[in-house]
Coordinates of C-alpha atoms in Angstrom, one line a residue:
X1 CA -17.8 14.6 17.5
X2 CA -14.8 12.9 18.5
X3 CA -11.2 15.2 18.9
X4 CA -8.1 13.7 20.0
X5 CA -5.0 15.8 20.1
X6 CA -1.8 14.8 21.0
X7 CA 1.1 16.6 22.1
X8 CA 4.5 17.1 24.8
X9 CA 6.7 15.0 22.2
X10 CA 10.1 16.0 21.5
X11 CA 13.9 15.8 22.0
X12 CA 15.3 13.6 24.4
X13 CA 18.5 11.9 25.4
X14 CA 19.0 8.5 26.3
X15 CA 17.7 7.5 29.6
X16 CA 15.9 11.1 29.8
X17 CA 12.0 11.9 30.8
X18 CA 9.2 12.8 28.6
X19 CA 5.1 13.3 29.6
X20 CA 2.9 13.0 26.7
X21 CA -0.5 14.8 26.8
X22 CA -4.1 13.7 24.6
X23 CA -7.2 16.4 25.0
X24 CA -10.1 14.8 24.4
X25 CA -14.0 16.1 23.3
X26 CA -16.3 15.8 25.5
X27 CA -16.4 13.0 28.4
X28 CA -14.1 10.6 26.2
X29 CA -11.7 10.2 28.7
X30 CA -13.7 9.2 31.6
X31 CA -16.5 7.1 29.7
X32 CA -14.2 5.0 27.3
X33 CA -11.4 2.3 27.1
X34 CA -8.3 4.7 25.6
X35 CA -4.6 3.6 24.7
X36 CA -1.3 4.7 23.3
X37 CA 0.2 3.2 20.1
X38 CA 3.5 4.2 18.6
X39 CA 5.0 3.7 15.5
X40 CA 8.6 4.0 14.0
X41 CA 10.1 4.9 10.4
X42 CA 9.5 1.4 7.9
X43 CA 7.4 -0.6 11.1
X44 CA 4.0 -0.7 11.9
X45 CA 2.0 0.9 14.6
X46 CA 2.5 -1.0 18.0
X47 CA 0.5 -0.8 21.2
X48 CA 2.3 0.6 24.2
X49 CA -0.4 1.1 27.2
X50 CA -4.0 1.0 28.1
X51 CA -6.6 2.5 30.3
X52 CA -10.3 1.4 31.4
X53 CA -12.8 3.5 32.3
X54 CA -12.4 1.9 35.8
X55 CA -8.6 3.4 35.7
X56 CA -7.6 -0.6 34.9
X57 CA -4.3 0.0 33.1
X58 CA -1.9 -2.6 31.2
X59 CA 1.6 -2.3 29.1
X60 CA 3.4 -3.7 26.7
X61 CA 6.2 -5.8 27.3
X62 CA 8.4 -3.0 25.9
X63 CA 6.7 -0.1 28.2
X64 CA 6.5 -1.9 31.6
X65 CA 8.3 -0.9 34.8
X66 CA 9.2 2.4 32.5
X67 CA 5.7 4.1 31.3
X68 CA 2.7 4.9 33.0
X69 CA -0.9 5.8 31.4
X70 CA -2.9 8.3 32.9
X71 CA -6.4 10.6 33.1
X72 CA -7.7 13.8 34.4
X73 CA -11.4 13.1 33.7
X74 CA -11.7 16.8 34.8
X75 CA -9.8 18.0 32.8
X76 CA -10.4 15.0 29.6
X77 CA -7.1 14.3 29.3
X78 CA -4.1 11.4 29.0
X79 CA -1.3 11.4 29.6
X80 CA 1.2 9.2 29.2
X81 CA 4.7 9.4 31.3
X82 CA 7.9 7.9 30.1
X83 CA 11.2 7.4 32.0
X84 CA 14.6 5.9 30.8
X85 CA 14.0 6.2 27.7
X86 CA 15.5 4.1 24.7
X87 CA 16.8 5.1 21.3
X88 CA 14.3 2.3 20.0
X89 CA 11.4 4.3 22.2
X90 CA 11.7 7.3 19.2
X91 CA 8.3 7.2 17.2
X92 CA 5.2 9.0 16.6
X93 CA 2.9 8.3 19.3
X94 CA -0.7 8.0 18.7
X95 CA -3.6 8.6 21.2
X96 CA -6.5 5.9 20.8
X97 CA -10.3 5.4 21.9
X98 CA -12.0 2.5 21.4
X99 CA -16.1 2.0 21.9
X100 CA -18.0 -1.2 21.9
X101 CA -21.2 -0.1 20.7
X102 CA -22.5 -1.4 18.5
X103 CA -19.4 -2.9 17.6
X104 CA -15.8 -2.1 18.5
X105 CA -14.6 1.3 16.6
X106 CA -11.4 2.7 17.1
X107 CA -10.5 6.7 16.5
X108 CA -7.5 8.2 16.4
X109 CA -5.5 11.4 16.9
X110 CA -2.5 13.0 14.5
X111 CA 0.3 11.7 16.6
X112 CA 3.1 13.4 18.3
X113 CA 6.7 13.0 17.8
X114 CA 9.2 11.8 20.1
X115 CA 12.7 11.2 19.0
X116 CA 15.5 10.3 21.5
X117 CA 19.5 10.7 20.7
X118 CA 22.4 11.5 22.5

C-alpha cells in the first residue's frame, strides 16, 4: 500500500527558507525513483527535482543553485530544502514515486502549500 504525505509548507517572505517533508510506507524511499512537482493557481503541475535510488539527483532550471532533494531511508522520508525563495516559488507542492514495473506508474501525495509574500 503506497502513502505519501506531504507537509513543512507555509508562510514565507521573499528570499526566506522553507524544508519540505514527504513520509513514505514502507521502503519507498530507499527502493524507488521519487520527485517533487509543484503547481500554481490557473497553471499546471511542473517538475522541480528528482532523486534515484542511487541518491542521483537533478533540478529544474527554476530550482537549481536554490533547492536541494533529499532522503532519510531510515527514517523513509524526503525532503526537499528551499532557499531564496521567489514570489513565483508559491504553489502546492506535490511528493511523487514513480516505478518501472511492469510499466512506469506514478503515485502521488495530497500536496502541501507554500505561499511566499512580503
Amino acid at each position: 500500500q503506497v502513502q505519501l504525505v506531504e507537509s513543512g509548507g507555509g508562510l514565507v517572505q521573499p528570499g526566506g527558507s522553507l524544508r519540505l517533508s514527504c513520509a513514505a510506507s514502507g521502503s519507498i524511499v530507499s527502493r524507488n525513483y521519487m520527485a517533487w512537482y509543484r503547481q500554481a493557481p490557473g497553471k499546471e503541475r511542473e517538475f522541480v527535482a528528482t532523486i534515484t535510488s542511487g541518491g542521483i539527483t537533478s533540478y529544474a532550471d527554476s530550482a537549481k543553485g536554490r533547492f536541494t532533494i533529499s532522503r532519510d531511508n531510515a527514517k523513509n522520508t524526503l525532503y526537499l530544502q528551499m532557499n531564496s525563495l521567489k514570489p513565483e516559488d508559491a504553489a502546492v507542492y506535490y511528493c511523487n514515486l514513480r516505478t518501472y514495473s511492469p510499466r512506469v506508474t506514478d503515485y502521488w501525495g495530497k500536496g502541501t502549500l507554500v505561499t511566499v509574500s512580503s
